[in-house]
Coordinates of C-alpha atoms and ligand atoms in Angstrom, one line a residue:
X243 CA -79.6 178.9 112.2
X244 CA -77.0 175.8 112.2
X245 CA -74.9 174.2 110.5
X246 CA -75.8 171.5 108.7
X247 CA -73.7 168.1 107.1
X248 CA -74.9 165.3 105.5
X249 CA -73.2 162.5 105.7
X250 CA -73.4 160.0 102.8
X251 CA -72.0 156.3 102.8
X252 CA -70.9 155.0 99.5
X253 CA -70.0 151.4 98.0
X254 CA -69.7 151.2 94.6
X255 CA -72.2 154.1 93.9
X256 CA -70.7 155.8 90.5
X257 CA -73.9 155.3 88.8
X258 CA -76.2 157.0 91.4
X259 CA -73.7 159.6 92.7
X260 CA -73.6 162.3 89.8
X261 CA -77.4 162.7 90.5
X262 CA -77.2 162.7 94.1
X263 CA -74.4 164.9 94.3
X264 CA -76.7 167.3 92.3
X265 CA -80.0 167.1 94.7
X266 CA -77.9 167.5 97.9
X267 CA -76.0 170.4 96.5
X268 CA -78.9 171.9 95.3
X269 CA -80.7 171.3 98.7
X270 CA -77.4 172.9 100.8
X271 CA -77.4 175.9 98.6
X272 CA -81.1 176.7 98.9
X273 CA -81.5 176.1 102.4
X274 CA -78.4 178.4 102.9
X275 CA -80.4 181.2 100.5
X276 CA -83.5 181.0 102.7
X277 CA -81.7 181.5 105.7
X278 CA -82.2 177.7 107.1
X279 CA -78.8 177.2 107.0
X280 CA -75.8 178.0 108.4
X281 CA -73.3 179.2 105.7
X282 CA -70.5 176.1 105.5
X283 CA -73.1 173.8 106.0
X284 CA -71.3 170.5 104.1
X285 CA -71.8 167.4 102.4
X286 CA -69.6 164.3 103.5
X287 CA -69.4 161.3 100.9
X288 CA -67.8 157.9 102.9
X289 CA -66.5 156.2 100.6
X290 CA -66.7 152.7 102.2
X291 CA -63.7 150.9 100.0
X292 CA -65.3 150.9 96.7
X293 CA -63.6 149.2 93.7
X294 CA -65.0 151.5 91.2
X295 CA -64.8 155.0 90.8
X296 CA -66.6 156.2 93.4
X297 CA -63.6 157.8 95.1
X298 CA -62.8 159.7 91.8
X299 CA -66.5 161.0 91.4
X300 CA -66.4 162.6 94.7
X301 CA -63.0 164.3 94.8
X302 CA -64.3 165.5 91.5
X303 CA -67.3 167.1 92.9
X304 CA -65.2 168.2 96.0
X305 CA -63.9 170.6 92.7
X306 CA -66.6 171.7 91.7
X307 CA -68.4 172.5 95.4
X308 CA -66.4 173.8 98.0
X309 CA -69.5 172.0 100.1
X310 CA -68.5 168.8 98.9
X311 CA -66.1 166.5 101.3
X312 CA -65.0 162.9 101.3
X313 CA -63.7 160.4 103.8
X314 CA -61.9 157.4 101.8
X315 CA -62.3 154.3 104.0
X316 CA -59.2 151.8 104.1
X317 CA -61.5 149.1 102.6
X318 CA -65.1 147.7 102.5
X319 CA -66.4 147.4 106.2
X320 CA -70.4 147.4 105.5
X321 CA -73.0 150.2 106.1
X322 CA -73.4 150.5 109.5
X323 CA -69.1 151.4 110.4
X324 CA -69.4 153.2 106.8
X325 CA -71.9 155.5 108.3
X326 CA -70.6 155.5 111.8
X327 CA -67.3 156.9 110.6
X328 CA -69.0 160.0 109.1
X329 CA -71.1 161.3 111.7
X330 CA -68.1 160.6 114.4
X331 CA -65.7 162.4 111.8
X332 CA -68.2 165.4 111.1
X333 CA -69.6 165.7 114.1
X334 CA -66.9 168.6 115.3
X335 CA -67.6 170.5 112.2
X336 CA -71.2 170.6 112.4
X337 CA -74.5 171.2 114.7
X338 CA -76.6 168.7 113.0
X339 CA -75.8 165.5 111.3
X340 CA -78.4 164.3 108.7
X341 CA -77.5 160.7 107.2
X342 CA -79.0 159.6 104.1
X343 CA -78.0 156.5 101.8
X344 CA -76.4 157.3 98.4
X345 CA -79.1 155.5 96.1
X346 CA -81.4 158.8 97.6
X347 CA -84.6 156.2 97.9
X348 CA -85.1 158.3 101.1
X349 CA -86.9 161.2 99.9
X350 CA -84.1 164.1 100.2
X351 CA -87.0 166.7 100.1
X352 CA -88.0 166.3 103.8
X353 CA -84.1 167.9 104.7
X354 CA -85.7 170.4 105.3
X355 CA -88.4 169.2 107.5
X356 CA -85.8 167.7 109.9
X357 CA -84.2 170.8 109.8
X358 CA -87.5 172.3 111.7
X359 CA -88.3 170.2 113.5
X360 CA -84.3 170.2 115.1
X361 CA -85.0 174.5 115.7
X362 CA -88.2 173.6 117.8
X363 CA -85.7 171.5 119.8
X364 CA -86.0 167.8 118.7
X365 CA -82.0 166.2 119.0
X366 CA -82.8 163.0 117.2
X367 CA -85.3 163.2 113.9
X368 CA -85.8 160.2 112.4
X369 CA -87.4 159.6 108.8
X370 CA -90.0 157.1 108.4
X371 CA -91.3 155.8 105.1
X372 CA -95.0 156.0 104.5
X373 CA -95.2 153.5 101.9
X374 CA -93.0 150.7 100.4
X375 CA -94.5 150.7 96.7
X376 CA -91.5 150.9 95.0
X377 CA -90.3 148.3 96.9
X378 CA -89.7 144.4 95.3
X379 CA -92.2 142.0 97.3
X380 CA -89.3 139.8 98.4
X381 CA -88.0 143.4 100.3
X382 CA -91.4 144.6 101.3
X383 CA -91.7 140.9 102.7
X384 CA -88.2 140.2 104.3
X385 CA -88.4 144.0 106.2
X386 CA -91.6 143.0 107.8
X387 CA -90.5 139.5 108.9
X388 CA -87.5 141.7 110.1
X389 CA -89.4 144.6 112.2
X390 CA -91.8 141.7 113.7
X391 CA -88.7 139.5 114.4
X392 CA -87.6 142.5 116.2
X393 CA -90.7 142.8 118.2
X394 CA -90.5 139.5 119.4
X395 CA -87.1 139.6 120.3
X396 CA -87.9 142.8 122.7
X397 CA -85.8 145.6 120.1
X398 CA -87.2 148.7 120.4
X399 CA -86.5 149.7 116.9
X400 CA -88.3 152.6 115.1
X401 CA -90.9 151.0 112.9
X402 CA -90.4 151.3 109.0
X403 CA -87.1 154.0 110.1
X404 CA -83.7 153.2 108.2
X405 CA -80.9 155.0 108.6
X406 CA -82.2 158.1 107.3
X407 CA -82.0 160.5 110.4
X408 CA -81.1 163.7 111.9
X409 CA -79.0 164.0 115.0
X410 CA -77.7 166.9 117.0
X411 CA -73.9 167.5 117.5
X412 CA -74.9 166.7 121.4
X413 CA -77.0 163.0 120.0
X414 CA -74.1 162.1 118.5
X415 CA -71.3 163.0 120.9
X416 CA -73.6 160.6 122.8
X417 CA -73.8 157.9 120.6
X418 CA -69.8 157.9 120.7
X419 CA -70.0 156.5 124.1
X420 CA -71.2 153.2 122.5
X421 CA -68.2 151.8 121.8
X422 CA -69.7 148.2 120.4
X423 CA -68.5 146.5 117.8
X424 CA -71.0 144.7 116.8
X425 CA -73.1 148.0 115.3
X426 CA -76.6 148.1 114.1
X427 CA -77.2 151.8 114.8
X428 CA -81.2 151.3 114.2
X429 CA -80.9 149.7 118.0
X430 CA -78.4 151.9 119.7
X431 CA -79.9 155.4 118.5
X432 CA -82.8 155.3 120.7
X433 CA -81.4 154.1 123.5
X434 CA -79.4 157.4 123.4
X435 CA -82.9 158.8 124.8
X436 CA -83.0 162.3 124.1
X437 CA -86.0 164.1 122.3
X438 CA -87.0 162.5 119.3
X439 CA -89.5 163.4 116.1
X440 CA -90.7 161.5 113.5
X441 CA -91.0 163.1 109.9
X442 CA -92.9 160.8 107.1
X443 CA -92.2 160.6 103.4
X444 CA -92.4 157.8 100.2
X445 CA -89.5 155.7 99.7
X446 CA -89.0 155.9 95.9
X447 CA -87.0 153.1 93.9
X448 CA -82.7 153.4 93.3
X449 CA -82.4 156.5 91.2
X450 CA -79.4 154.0 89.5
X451 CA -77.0 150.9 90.6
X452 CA -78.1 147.9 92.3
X453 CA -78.6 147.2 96.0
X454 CA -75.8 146.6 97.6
X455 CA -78.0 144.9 100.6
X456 CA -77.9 141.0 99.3
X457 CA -80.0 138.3 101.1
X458 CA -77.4 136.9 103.2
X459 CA -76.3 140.8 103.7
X460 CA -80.3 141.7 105.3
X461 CA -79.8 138.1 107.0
X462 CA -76.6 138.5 109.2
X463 CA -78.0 142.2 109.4
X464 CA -81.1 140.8 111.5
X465 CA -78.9 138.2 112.8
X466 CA -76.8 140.7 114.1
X467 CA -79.6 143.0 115.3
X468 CA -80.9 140.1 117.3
X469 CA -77.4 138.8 118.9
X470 CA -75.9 142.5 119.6
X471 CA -79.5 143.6 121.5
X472 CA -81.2 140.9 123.3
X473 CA -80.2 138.4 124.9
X474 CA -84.1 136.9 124.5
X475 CA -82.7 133.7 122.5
X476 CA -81.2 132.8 126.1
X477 CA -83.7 133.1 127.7
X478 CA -85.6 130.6 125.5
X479 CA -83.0 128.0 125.8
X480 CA -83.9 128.2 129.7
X481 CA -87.5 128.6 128.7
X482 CA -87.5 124.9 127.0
X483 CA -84.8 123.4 129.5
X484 CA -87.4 123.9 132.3
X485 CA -90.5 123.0 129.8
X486 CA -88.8 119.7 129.1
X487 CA -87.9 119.3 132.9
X488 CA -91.8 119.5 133.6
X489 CA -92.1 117.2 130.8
X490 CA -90.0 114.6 132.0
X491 CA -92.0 114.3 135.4
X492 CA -95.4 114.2 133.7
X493 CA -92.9 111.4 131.2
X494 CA -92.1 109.7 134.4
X495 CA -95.4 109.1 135.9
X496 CA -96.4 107.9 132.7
X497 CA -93.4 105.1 132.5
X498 CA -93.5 104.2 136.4
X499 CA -97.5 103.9 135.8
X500 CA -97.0 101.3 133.2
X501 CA -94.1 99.6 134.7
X502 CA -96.2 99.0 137.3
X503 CA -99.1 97.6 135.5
X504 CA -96.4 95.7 133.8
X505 CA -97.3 96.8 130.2
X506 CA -93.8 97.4 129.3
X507 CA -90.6 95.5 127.9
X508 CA -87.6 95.3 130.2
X509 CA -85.5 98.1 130.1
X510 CA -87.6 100.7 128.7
X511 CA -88.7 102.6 131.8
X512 CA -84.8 103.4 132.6
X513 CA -84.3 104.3 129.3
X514 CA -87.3 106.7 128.4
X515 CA -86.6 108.4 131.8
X516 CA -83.4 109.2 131.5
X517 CA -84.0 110.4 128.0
X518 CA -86.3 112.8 129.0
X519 CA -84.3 114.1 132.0
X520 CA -81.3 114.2 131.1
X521 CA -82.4 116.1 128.4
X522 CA -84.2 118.5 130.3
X523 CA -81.6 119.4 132.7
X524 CA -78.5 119.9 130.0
X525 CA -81.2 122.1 128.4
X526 CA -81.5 124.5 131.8
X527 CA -78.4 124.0 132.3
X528 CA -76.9 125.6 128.9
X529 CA -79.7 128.2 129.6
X530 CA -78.1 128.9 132.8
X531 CA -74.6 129.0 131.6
X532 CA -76.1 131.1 128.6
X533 CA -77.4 133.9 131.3
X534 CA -74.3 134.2 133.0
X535 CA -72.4 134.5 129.5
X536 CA -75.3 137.3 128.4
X537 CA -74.6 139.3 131.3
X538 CA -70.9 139.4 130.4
X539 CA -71.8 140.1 127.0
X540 CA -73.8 143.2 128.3
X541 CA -70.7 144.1 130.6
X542 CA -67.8 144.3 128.1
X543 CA -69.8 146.2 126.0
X544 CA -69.4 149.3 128.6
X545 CA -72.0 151.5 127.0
X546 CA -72.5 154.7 129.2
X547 CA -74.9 154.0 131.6
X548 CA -76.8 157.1 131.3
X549 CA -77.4 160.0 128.9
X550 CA -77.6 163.3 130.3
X551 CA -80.5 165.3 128.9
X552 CA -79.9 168.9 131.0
X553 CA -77.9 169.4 133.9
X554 CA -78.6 172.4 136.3
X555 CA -74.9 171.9 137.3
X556 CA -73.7 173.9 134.1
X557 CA -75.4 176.8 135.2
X558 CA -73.4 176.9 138.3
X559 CA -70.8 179.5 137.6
X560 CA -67.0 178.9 137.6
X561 CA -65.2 180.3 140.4
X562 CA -61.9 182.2 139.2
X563 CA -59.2 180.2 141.5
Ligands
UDP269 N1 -73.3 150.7 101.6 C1 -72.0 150.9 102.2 N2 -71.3 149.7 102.4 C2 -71.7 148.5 102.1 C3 -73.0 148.4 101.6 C4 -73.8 149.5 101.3 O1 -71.6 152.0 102.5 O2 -71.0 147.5 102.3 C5 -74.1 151.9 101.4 C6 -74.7 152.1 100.0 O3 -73.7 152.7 99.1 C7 -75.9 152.9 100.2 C8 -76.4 152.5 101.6 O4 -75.2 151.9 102.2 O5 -75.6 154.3 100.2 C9 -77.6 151.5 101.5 O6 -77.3 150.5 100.6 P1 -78.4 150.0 99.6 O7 -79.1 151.1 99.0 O8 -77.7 149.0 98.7 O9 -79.4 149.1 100.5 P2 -81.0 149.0 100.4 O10 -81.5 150.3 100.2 O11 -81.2 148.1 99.2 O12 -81.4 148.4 101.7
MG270 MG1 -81.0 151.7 98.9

């Protein structure tokens, strides 16, 4: 039996909260009764610099529920750091960190789920929708383009997983070692490499409020999954460059051919080849440049280089000096 928090980023949420706060309570206190639960297990609401009253609701609730805690953010710095502040702030109090978004589309009853399948020994759970019925066809439609974008741009990312997870106290002590700051957690949490389960449910529609996730939000989201992950667009620049280069020989044959068969006008043959050249080679060139800047780009972001799973070391006992 563990203890349990769930952490909860919120931005501009007082619609949705007062029925939210309601489910999770209910779901802490019952899992507590049936002995799931650690007692103290908690609730952690981020408030992630709201301009409504978001920050009232919860110390409000923090009144009512002694299970209810909240983390005021300075000022609006998106999802991702939102979210990322909770489970590194909980993560002393707690041996298992569930994160679940406040609009509670992710389907709160498979808690409990995680919760199992984190006692057979599982560190990282994540929650994957089944279905995407409720969703609008313009979000069914931009997450695809996004997961397959993601494919192609070699991401391993969790199909259909948002950021609706469980993670030991030991997952995320790991993912602390990532010390980016261009986040997109969807990327990182995997690479933290430690046993993971998948548990499925129906993503429902926003119990109230409005997404907060605009187009040019889901946009620089993918924009930023791509550029913080791969360095695959690079490699495509270098791709072309030597493409071209080929090009411009094949281009050359062509233009010395009809120079010499003298079906040209003067001047054209110098021009067309250095056109194609000279094009080719800046091309390589950038992509060259570009590989030595993405290996710099991997460098400075110093994330540990390995994640230790169990180490027969710690069972060494310590000497009494
Ligand atoms: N959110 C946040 N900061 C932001 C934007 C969103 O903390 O700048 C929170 C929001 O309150 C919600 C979660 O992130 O709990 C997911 O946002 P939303 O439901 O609007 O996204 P969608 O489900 O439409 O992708
Ligand atoms: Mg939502």
């Amino acid at each position: 039996m563990k203890k349990l928090c769930i952490v909860v980023p919120c931005y501009n949420e007082e619609e949705a909260l007062a029925y939210t706060n309601t489910e999770l309570t209910g779901i802490i206190r019952r899992l507590t009764e049936k002995g799931k639960l650690k007692k103290g297990s908690f609730i952690l609401y981020v408030d992630d610099g709201s301009s409504d009253h978001t920050w009232e609701l919860i110390q409000e609730y923090r009144k009512e529920c002694p299970c209810v805690f909240g983390l005021k953010l300075a000022r609006n710095t998106g999802h991702q750091n939102a979210l990322t502040a909770g489970l590194l702030e909980a993560v002393d109090y707690a041996d298992m960190i569930i994160s679940i978004d406040a609009d509670l589309q992710d389907d709160s009853s498979v808690i409990e789920d995680m919760i199992d399948k984190f006692e057979q020994g599982y560190d990282i759970v994540y929650g994957v929708r089944n279905r995407r019925d409720t969703d609008t066809f313009f979000k069914k439609f931009t997450a695809l383009g996004f997961y397959k974008l993601m494919q192609a741009m070699k991401i391993d990312i969790i199909y259909n997983h948002a950021d609706y997870r469980l993670m030991s106290k030991r997952a995320v002590e790991q993912f602390s070692g990532y010390t980016e700051r261009n986040l997109f957690l969807r990327g990182i949490i995997p690479l933290i490499g430690y046993r993971s389960a998948i548990v499925k449910y129906d993503r429902k529609s926003r119990v109230a409020g409005e997404s907060k996730y605009s187009l040019s939000k889901m946009v620089s989201m993918a924009f930023e999954g791509i550029t913080s992950f791969s360095i695959q667009p690079i490699r495509m620049i270098t791709g072309l460059g030597l493409v071209i280069v080929v090009c411009s020989i094949l281009a050359a044959i062509y233009a010395l051919y009809s120079f010499i068969t003298g079906k040209v006008v003067a001047g054209w043959t110098s021009t067309i080849l250095s056109i194609w050249f000279i094009g080719g080679v800046q091309l390589l060139s950038v992509g060259l440049i570009g590989t030595y800047i993405g290996k710099i780009y991997i460098e400075v972001k110093h994330r540990p280089r390995y994640n230790i799973e169990i180490n027969n070391l710690m069972e060494i006992p310590h000497e009494e000096s």
